[in-house]
Every structure is written in structure tokens, then in C-alpha cells.
mmCIF file of C-alpha atoms in Angstrom:
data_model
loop_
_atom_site.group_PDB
_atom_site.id
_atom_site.type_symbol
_atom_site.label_atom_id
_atom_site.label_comp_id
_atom_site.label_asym_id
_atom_site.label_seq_id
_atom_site.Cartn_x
_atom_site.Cartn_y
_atom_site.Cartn_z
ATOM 1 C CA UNK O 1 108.716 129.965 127.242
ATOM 2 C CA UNK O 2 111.594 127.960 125.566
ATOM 3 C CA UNK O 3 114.860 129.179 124.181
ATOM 4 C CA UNK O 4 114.222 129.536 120.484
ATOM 5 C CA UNK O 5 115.685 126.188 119.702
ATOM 6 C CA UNK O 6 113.019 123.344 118.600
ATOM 7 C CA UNK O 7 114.306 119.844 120.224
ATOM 8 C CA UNK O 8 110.867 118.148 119.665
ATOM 9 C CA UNK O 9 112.666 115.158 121.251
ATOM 10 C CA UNK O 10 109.989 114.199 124.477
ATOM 11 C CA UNK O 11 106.824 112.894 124.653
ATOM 12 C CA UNK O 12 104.086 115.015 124.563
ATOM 13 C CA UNK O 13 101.964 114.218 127.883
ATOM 14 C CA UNK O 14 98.653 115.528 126.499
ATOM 15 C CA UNK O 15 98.057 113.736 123.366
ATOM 16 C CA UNK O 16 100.546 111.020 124.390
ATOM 17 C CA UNK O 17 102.448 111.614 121.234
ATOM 18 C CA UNK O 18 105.828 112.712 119.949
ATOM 19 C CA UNK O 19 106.424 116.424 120.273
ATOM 20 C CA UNK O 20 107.177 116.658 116.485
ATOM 21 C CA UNK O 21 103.006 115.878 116.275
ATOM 22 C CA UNK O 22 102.011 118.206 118.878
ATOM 23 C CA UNK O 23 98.596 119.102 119.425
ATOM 24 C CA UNK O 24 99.329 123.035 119.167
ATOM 25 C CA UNK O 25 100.186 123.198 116.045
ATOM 26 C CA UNK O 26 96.684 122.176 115.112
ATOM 27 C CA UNK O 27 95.012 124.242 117.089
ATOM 28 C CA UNK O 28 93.298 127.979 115.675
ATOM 29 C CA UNK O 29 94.148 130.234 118.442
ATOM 30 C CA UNK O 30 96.443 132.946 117.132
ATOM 31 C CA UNK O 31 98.597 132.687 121.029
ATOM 32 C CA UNK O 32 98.682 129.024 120.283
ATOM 33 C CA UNK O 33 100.109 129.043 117.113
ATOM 34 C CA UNK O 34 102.813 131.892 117.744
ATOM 35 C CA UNK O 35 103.792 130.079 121.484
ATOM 36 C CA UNK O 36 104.360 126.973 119.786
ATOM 37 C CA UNK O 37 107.147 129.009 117.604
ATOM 38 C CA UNK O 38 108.978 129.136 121.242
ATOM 39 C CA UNK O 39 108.314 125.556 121.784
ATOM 40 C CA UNK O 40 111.722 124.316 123.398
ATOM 41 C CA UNK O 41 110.109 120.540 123.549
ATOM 42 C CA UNK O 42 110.673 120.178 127.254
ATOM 43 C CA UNK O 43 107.115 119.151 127.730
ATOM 44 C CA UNK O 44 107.389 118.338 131.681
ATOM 45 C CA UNK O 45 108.238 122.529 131.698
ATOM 46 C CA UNK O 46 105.941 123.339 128.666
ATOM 47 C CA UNK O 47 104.060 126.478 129.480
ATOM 48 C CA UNK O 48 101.768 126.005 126.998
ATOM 49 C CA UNK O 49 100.291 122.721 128.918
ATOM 50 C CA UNK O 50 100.964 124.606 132.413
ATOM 51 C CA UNK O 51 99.543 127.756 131.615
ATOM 52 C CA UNK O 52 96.938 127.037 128.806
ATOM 53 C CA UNK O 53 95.684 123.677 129.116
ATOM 54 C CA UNK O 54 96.724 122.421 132.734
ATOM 55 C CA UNK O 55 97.544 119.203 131.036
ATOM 56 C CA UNK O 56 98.347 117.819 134.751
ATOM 57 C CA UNK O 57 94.563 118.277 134.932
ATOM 58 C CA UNK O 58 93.825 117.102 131.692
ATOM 59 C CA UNK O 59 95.888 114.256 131.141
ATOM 60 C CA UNK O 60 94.566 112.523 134.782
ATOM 61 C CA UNK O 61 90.660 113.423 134.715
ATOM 62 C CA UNK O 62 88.334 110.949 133.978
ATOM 63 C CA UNK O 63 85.577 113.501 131.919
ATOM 64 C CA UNK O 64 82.014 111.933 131.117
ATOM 65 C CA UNK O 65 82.049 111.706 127.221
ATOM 66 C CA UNK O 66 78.985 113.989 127.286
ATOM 67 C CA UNK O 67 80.763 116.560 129.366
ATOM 68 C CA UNK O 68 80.999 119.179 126.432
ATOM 69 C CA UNK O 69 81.039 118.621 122.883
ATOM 70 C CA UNK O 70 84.355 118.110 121.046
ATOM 71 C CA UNK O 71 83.161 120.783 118.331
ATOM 72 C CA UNK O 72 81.867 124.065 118.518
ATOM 73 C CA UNK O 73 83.191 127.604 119.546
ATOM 74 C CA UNK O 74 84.216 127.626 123.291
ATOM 75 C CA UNK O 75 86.357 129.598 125.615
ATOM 76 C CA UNK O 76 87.502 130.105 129.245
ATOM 77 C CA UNK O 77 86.232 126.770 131.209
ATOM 78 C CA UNK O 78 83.989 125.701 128.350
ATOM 79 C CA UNK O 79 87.363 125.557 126.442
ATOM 80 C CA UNK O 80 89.122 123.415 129.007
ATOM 81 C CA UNK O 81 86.259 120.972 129.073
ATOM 82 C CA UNK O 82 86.059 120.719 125.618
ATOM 83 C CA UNK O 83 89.961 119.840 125.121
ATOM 84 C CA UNK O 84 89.164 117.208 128.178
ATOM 85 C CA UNK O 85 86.336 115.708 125.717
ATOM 86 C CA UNK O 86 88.731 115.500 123.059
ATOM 87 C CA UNK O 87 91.329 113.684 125.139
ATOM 88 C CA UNK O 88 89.004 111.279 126.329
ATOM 89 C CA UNK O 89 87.745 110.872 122.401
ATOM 90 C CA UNK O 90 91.153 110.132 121.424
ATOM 91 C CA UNK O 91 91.801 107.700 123.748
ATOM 92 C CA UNK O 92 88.705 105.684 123.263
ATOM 93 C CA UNK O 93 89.598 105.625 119.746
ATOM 94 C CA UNK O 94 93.111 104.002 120.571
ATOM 95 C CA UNK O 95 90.797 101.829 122.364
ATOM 96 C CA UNK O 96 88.485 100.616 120.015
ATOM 97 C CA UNK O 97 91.627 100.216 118.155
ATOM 98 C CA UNK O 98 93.839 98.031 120.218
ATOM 99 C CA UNK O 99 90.361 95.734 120.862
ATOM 100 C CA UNK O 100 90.488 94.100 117.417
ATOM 101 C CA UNK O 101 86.697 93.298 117.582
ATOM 102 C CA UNK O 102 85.255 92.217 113.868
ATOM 103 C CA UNK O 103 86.628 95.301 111.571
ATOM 104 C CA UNK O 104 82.932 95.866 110.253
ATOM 105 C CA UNK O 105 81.753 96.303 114.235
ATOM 106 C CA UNK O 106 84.495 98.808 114.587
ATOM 107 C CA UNK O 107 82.929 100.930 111.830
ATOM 108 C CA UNK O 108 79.526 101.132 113.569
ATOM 109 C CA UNK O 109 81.304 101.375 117.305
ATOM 110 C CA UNK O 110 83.149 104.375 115.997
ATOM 111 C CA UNK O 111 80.247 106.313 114.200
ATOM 112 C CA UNK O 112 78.152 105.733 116.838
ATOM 113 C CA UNK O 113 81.610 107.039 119.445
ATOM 114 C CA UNK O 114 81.961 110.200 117.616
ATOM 115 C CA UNK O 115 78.105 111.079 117.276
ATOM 116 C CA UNK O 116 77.930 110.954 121.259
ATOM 117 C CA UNK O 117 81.363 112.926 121.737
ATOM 118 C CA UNK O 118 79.744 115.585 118.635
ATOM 119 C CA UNK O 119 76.360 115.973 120.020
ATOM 120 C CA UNK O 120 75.197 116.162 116.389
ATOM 121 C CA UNK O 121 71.871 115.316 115.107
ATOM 122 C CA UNK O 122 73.384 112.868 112.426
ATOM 123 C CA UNK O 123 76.606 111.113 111.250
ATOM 124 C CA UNK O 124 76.904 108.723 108.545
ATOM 125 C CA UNK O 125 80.024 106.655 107.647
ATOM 126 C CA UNK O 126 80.455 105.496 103.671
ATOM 127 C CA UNK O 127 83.204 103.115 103.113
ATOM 128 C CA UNK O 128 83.397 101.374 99.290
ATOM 129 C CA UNK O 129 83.472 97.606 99.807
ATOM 130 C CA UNK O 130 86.505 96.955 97.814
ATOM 131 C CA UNK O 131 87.891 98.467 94.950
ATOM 132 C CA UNK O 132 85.368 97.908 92.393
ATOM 133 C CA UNK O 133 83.545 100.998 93.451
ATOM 134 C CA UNK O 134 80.047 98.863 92.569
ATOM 135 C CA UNK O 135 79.383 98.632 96.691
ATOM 136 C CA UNK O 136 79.425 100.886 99.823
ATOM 137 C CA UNK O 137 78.525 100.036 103.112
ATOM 138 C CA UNK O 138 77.044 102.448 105.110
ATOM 139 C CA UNK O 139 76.718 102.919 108.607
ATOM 140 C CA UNK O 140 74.609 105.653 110.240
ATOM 141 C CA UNK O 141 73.607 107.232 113.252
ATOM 142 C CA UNK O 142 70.719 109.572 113.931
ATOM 143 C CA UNK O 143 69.921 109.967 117.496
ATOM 144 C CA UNK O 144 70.541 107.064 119.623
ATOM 145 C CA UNK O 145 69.654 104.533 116.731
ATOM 146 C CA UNK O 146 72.835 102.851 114.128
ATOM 147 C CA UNK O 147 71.607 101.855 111.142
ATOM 148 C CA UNK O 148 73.637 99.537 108.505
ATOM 149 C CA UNK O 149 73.221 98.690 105.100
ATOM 150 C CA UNK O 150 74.559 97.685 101.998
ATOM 151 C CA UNK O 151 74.099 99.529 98.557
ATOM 152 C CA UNK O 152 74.941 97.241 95.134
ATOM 153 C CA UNK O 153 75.680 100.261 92.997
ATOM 154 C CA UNK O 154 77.079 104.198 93.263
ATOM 155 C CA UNK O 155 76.099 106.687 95.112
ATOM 156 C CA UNK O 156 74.680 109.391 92.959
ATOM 157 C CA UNK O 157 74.585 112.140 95.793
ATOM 158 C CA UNK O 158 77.162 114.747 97.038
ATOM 159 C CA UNK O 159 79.148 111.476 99.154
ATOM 160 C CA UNK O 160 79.286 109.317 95.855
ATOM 161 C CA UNK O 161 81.358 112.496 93.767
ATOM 162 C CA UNK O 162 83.695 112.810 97.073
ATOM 163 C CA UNK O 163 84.225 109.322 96.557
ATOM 164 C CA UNK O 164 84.952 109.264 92.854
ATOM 165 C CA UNK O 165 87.433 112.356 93.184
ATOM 166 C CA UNK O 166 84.891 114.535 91.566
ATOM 167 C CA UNK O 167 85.256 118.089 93.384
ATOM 168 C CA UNK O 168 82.011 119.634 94.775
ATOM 169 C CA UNK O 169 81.158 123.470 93.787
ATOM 170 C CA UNK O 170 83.163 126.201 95.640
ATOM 171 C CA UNK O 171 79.857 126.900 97.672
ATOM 172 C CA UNK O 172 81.138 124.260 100.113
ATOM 173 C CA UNK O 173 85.038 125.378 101.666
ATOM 174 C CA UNK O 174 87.788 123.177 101.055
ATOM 175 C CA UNK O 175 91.140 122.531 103.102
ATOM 176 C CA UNK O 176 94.511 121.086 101.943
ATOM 177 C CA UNK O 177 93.611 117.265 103.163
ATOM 178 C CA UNK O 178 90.125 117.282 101.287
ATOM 179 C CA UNK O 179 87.752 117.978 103.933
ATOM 180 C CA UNK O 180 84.721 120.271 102.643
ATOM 181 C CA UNK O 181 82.136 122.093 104.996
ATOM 182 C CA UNK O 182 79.688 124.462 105.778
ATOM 183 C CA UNK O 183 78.267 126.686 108.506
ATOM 184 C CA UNK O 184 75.344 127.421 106.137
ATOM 185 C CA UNK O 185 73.279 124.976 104.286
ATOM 186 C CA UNK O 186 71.065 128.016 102.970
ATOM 187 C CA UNK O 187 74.080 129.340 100.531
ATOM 188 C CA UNK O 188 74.759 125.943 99.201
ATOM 189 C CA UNK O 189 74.246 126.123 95.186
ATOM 190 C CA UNK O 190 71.223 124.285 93.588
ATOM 191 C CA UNK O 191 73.434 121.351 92.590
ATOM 192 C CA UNK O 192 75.455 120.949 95.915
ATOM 193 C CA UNK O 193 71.760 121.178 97.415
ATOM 194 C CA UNK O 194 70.321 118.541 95.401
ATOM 195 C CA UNK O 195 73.641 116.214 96.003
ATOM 196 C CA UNK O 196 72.960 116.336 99.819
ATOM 197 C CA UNK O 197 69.580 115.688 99.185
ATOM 198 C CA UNK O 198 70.431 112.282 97.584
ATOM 199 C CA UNK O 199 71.871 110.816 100.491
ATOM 200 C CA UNK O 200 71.252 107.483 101.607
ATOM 201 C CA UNK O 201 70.256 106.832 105.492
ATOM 202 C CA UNK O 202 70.142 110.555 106.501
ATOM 203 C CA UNK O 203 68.434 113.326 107.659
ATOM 204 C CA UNK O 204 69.443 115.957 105.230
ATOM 205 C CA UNK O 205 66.155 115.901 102.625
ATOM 206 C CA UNK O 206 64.434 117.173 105.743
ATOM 207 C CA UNK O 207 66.887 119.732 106.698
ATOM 208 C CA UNK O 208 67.236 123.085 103.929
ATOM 209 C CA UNK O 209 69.421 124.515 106.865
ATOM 210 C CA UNK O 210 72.244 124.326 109.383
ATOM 211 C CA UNK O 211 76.322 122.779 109.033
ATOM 212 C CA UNK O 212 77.766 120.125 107.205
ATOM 213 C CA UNK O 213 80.777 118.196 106.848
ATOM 214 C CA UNK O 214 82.417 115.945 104.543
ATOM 215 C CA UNK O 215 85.690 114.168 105.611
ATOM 216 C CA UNK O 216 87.230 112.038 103.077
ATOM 217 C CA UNK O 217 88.971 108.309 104.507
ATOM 218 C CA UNK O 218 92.279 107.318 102.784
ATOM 219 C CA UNK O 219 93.585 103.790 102.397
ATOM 220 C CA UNK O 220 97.051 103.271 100.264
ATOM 221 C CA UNK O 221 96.364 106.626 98.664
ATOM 222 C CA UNK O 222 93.020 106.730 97.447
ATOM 223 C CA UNK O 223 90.142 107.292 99.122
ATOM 224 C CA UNK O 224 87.956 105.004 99.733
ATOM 225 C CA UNK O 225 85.046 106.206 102.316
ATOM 226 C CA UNK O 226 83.668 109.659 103.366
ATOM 227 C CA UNK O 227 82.005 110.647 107.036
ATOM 228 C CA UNK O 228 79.029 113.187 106.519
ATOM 229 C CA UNK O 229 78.660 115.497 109.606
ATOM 230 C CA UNK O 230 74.791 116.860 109.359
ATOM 231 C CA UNK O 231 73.635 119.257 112.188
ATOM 232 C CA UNK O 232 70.143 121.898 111.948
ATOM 233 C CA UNK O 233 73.080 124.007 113.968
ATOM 234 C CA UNK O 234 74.534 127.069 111.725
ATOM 235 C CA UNK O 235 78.101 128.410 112.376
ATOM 236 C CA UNK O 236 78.808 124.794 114.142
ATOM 237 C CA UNK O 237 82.093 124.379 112.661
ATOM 238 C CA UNK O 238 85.382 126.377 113.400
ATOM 239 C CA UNK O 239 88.158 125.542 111.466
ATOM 240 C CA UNK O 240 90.050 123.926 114.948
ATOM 241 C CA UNK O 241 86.911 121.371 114.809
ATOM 242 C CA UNK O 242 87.818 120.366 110.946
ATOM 243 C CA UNK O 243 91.217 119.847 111.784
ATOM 244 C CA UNK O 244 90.196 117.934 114.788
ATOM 245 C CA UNK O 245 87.676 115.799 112.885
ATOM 246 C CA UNK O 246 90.038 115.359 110.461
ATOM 247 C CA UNK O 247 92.958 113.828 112.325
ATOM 248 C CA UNK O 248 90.403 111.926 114.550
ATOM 249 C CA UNK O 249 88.675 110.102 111.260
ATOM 250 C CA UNK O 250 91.972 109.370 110.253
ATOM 251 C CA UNK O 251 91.777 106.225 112.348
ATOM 252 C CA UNK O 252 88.934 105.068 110.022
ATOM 253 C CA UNK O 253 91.820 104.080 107.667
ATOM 254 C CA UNK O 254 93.150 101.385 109.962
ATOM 255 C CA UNK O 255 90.076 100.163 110.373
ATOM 256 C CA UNK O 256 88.932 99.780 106.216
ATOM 257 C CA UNK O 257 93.178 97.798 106.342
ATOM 258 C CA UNK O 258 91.592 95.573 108.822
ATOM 259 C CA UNK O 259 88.035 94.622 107.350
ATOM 260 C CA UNK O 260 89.254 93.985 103.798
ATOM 261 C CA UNK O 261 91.985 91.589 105.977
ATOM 262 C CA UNK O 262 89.141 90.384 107.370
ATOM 263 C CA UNK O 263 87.311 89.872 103.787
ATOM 264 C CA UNK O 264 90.205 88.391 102.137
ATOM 265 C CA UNK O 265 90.580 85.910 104.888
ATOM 266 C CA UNK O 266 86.904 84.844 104.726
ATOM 267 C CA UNK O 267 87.050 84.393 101.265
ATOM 268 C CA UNK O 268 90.577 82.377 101.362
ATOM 269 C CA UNK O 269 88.260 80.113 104.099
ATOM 270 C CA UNK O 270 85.507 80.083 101.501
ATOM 271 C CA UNK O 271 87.447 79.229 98.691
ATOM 272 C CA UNK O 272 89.457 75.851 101.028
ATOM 273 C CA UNK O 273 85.488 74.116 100.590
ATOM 274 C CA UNK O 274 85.608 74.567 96.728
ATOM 275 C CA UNK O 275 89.141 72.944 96.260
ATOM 276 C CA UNK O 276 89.148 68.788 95.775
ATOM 277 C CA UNK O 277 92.862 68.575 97.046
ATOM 278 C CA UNK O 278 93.801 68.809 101.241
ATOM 279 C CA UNK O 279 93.746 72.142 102.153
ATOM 280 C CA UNK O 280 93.662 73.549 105.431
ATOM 281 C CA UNK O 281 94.414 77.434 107.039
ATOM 282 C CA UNK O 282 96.628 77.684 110.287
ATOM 283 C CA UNK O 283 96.891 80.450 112.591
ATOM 284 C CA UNK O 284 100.361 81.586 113.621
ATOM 285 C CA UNK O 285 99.276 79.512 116.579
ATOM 286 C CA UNK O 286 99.083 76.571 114.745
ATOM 287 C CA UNK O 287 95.719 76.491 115.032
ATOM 288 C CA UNK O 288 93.703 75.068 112.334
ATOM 289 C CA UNK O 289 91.082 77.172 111.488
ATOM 290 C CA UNK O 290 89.311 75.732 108.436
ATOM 291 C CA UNK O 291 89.599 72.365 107.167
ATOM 292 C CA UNK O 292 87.672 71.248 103.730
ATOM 293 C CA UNK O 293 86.309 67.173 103.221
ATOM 294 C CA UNK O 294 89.152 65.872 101.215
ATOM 295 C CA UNK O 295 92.073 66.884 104.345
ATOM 296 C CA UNK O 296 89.708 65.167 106.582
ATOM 297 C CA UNK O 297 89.564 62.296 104.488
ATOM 298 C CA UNK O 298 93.630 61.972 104.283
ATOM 299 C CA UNK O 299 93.676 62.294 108.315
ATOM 300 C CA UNK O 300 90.605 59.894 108.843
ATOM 301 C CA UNK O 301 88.796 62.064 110.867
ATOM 302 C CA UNK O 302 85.647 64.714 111.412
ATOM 303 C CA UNK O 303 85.768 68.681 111.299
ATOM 304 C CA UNK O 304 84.237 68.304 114.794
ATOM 305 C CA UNK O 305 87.606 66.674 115.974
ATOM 306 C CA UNK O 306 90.139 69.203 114.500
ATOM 307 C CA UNK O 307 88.685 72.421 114.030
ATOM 308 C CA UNK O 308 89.931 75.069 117.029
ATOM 309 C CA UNK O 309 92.892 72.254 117.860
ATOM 310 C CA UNK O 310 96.199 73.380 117.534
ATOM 311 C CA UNK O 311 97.770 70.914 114.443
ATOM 312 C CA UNK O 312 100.863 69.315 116.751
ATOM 313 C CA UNK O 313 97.683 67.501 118.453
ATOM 314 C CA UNK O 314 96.743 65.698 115.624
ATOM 315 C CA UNK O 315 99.336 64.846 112.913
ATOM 316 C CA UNK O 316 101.669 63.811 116.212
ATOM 317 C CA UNK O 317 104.713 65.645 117.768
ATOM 318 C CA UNK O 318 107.077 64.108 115.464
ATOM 319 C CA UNK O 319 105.472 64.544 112.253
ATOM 320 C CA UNK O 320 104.654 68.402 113.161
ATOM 321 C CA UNK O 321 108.004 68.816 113.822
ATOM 322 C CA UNK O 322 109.799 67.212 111.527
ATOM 323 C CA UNK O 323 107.353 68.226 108.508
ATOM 324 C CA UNK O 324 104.667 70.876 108.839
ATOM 325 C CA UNK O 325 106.387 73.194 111.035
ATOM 326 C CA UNK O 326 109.229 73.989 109.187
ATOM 327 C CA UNK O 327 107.378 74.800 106.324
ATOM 328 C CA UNK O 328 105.286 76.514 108.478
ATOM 329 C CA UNK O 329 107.640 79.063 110.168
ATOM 330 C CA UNK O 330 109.089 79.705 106.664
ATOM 331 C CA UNK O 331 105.190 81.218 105.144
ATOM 332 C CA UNK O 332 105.124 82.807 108.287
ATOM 333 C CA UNK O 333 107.725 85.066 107.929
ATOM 334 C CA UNK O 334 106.268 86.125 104.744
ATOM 335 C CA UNK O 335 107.843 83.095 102.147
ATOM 336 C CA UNK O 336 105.626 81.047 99.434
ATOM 337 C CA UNK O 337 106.701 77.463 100.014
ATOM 338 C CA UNK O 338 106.858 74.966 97.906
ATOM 339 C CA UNK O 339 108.161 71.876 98.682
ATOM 340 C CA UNK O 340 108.020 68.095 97.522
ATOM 341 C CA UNK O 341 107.978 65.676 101.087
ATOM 342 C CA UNK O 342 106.596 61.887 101.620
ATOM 343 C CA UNK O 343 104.233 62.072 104.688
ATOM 344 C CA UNK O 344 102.042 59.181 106.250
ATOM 345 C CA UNK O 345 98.583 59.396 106.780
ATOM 346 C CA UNK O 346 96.070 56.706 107.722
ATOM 347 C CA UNK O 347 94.874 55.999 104.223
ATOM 348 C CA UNK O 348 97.442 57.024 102.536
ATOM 349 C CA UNK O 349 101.123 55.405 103.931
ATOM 350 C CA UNK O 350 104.441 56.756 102.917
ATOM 351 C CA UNK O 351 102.552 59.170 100.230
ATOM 352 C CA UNK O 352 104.452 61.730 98.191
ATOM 353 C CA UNK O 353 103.085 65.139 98.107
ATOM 354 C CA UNK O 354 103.751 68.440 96.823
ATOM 355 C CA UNK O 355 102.831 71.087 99.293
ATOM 356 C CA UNK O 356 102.109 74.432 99.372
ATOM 357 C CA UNK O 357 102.258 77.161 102.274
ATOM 358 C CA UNK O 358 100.573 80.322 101.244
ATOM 359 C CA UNK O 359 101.100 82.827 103.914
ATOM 360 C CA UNK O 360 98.135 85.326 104.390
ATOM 361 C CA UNK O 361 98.877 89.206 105.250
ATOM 362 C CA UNK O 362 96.326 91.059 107.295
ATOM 363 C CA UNK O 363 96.193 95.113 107.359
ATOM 364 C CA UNK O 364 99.322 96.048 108.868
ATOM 365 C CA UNK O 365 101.544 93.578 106.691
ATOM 366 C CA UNK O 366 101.874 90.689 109.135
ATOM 367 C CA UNK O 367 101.280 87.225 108.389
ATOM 368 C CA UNK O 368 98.450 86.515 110.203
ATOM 369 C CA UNK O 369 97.574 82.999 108.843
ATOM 370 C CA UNK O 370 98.773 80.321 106.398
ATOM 371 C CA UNK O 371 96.922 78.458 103.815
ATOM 372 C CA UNK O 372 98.391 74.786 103.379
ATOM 373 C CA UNK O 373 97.487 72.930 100.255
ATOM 374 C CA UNK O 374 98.507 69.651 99.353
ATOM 375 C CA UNK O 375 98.558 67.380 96.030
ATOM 376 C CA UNK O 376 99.589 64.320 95.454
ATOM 377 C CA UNK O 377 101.945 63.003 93.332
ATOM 378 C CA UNK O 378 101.430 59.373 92.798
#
């Protein structure tokens, strides 16, 4: 197939990634895993994709998400389908990523994604809200129906030790990135029995057999949520579908960097209609996006007439210029201004202020808004 020598240096065309995090290597098939040894990383010439997968075929067909189910034990055709199934999963995912819908919407669009592309009888998503550890939401899905709730203390079942780092009994396998399973509830130990039973929004008190699967979310090193997999199915899982479900739930990491972005900002917007000084938050359109009384008061008007208007539209051109934007364009590129400046406002002519630009980062480091805080100095 190749010439012993790895380049690695395309583009895989299957999983649209780079050849260094090819798809084979994950997979369990022993003629897989020794062909990707040969892998030369000429992927238009890769006989793997050719020969094995078609990825031509793959790549190009539009598959109905119910076509075959992206876990389980298949071969031949069924095999084929099944990688199709995971193709199209994956690229939903990307999907729902590149959306940016409301963070906690993603969490529900995505459970209620993967139960489809399963065909499970029941997932359920647990993500702490925050680092306290006091609060986890959890989103569920049995059937067709999503259910989500909020629980004001610690979950005392099997999910609640996964989350506190506490390692469940060896009756449940274990691989190197945390993940822990089963293909047979029945020889589950009294305690890891009575753990699943304790579960919140599930089916498992009703269920004494079939497969399970925890898998464990990371964000900045700890982890911080944990997807149950419950199905009345024994011998569901092959190793292949952990790996899959592993790398695939991965994405649920992005999403928890997003929705505490999202609760930081909405409590930075809370916390602008507690303050007595001028406050406003800007977009890095200029945008102003909350406003609280006293501001309103300096610029002599309503919320009504501000809020959703870019700021050059109502402090003027030449004041904009000239005094908010430099300030601005310096929090926005990650700075904490501070700056003493004389501005002119209808009530308030020729007043010296100290101002302060507080730039805001959302989940992948970018400055996404700016808080702006005045006081005055006379």
C-alpha cells in the first residue's frame, strides 16, 4: 500500500482531517490497524479508503441519519453503512458547532443528535453548572421526548462519583481516556447496581439488564459532565463504538467553553443594573448591548432609543472617534483600560471622567464584548 515511510502530510478526505488524526488508527479491525502501519499519507491513492471504505462513496453520499446505527457489531455492507452514519454524525456535529445557537440549546440538540444516530433506548447528558460542584444540569432523552432540568445539590448515583473522580468498581471496564462500560448489566456488583439505580431522568431503575456507558466530558482538565449510554441491548458495545463515542462526545467540551461564556456574560449584563455609575457593554460591533439608568441619564435618553444601536449613532461621529473607540479597540484586543478623559454629555458639559474598558473573553479566548464603566471625577 505505501512505501514504509509515514508523511502524514495531506488531508484525510474521509473524516476531513489531518492524516496525523486518521480515522484508522481508531478503528478495531486487526487489517485496519496493521494497514495503517503502511500508511504512506497519500490519501488521494490510500488503499485503505479505495479498497476498504470507498471513501469516494462515502465522503459524497447523503445517508439518512437512521440508515444504520453508528454502534453495534457490523460487517460487509452493514459495515459500510454504518461508517456512512458516522460520517454524516460527525458532520452534523461540526454543524451544530459552527451554528452558535444558545450554548445550553446545543446541549439538548446534541443529546437528542446522538440518541437518533445510536438508536438507543436512553441517553442522558450531566454537565456541573460551574465549578462549585453544588449544580448539574441535565438533559435527557428517552424515546423521542428531551427532558431538562436542574438539580441544586450532588448527584449521589454512579454519574455523581464519575464526576467527583471517584473510580467505579472493576465490574464496569475502563479505557485509558476514562470511559467505563458494559455489555452486561446482570454482572454489575451490588454497589455499581445500586449507583445506576440512583440516576436522575432515566430509565435504568426499570432495567436489571442490557449495556451501559459512561463517557466522561473534559473542560481545562477536569471533568466536568458525564453522558450515560443505557440500552435493554446486551453485547451492544464493541470497543470501536467506545472509541467512537468517545472522540464524538469530545465536542461536548466546546460546548460547556461556550455556555459558561454565555453565563459569565449574562451575569456581567446583570451585574451593569446593580452599579450607580454609567456603565454600558459593547459588542465588537460596537453595538451596545446593555445599558443601566444612570448611562441613560448622562446621554439624556431611553433604553428604547439605544439598545441594539451601534454607539457611533449616538454619542456622534466625532466623539466615537476621537474618545470611545480608541479605548475601545485597545479592550478589544485583550487590554484593561484605564484612562482619565473630559467628555460632553447633555447634562453634564466638559465633565471629567475616569473610564474603564473591561474586555470580556468568551470560550475560545476571544474578546467577544467590552464592559465600559465610567466615574466621575468632579
Amino acid at each position: 500500500m505505501g512505501e514504509g515511510t509515514k508523511k502524514k502530510s495531506g488531508v484525510c478526505p474521509f473524516m476531513k482531517a489531518p492524516m496525523e488524526e486518521c480515522y484508522c488508527r481508531s478503528l478495531s479491525s486487526e487489517n485496519i490497524e496493521k494497514a495503517y502501519d503502511f500508511c504512506s499519507g497519500d490519501y488521494k491513492a490510500c488503499a485503505i479508503f479505495q479498497n476498504v471504505f470507498r471513501a469516494q462513496d462515502v465522503v459524497a453520499a447523503q445517508v439518512a441519519k437512521d440508515s444504520c446505527p453508528v454502534i453495534g457489531l457490523f460487517t460487509g455492507s452493514q459495515r459500510l453503512l454504518q461508517m456512512q452514519a458516522r460520517q454524516e454524525l460527525s458532520l452534523q456535529v461540526l454543524e451544530l458547532l459552527e451554528s452558535n445557537p444558545s450554548a445550553r440549546n446545543m446541549f439538548r440538540d446534541f443529546i437528542y443528535m446522538l440518541r437518533n444516530f445510536c438508536s438507543v433506548n436512553d441517553i442522558t447528558l450531566y454537565i456541573l453548572d460551574g465549578d462549585n460542584h453544588l449544580h448539574q444540569e441535565i438533559v435527557g432523552c428517552q424515546g423521542d421526548e428531551v427532558t431538562e432540568l436542574m438539580v441544586p445539590k450532588k448527584l449521589d448515583c454512579i454519574c455523581g462519583q464519575v464526576l467527583e473522580g471517584d473510580v467505579p468498581d472493576q465490574t464496569l471496564s475502563r479505557n485509558d481516556s476514562g470511559v467505563y462500560w458494559t455489555n452486561d448489566r446482570t454482572s454489575l456488583s451490588q454497589e455499581a447496581a445500586q449507583g445506576l439505580n440512583a440516576c436522575i431522568n432515566t430509565c435504568c431503575p426499570e432495567q436489571k439488564e442490557g449495556s451501559l456507558a459512561l463517557l466522561p466530558v473534559h473542560y481545562q482538565g477536569r471533568t466536568v459532565g458525564v453522558v450515560r449510554i443505557n440500552d435493554p441491548k446486551a453485547d451492544l458495545f464493541t470497543r470501536d463504538d467506545i472509541r467512537f463515542l468517545d472522540g464524538v462526545c469530545s465536542a461536548l467540551s466546546v460546548i460547556v467553553g461556550r455556555a459558561r461564556a454565555e453565563r459569565n456574560r449574562e451575569y456581567a449584563e446583570m451585574i451593569v443594573d446593580t452599579l450607580t455609575s454609567p456603565i454600558a457593554v459593547v459588542d465588537r460591533d460596537y453595538v451596545l448591548r446593555k445599558i443601566n439608568g444612570e448611562y441613560l441619564r448622562w446621554l439624556g435618553r431611553t433604553d428604547a432609543d439605544v439598545h441594539g444601536r451601534k454607539m457611533v449613532e449616538i454619542v456622534g461621529e466625532t466623539v466615537f472617534s476621537q474618545a470611545y473607540a480608541p479605548l475601545l479597540d485597545r479592550a478589544f484586543g485583550g487590554e484593561q483600560v484605564k484612562e482619565k478623559i473630559t467628555m460632553d454629555f447633555p447634562d453634564h458639559p466638559a465633565i471629567s471622567c475616569s473610564v474603564r474598558c473591561l474586555p470580556h473573553f468568551d470560550a475560545e479566548g476571544s474578546v467577544d464584548a467590552v464592559v465600559i464603566a465610567f466615574h466621575s471625577l468632579e
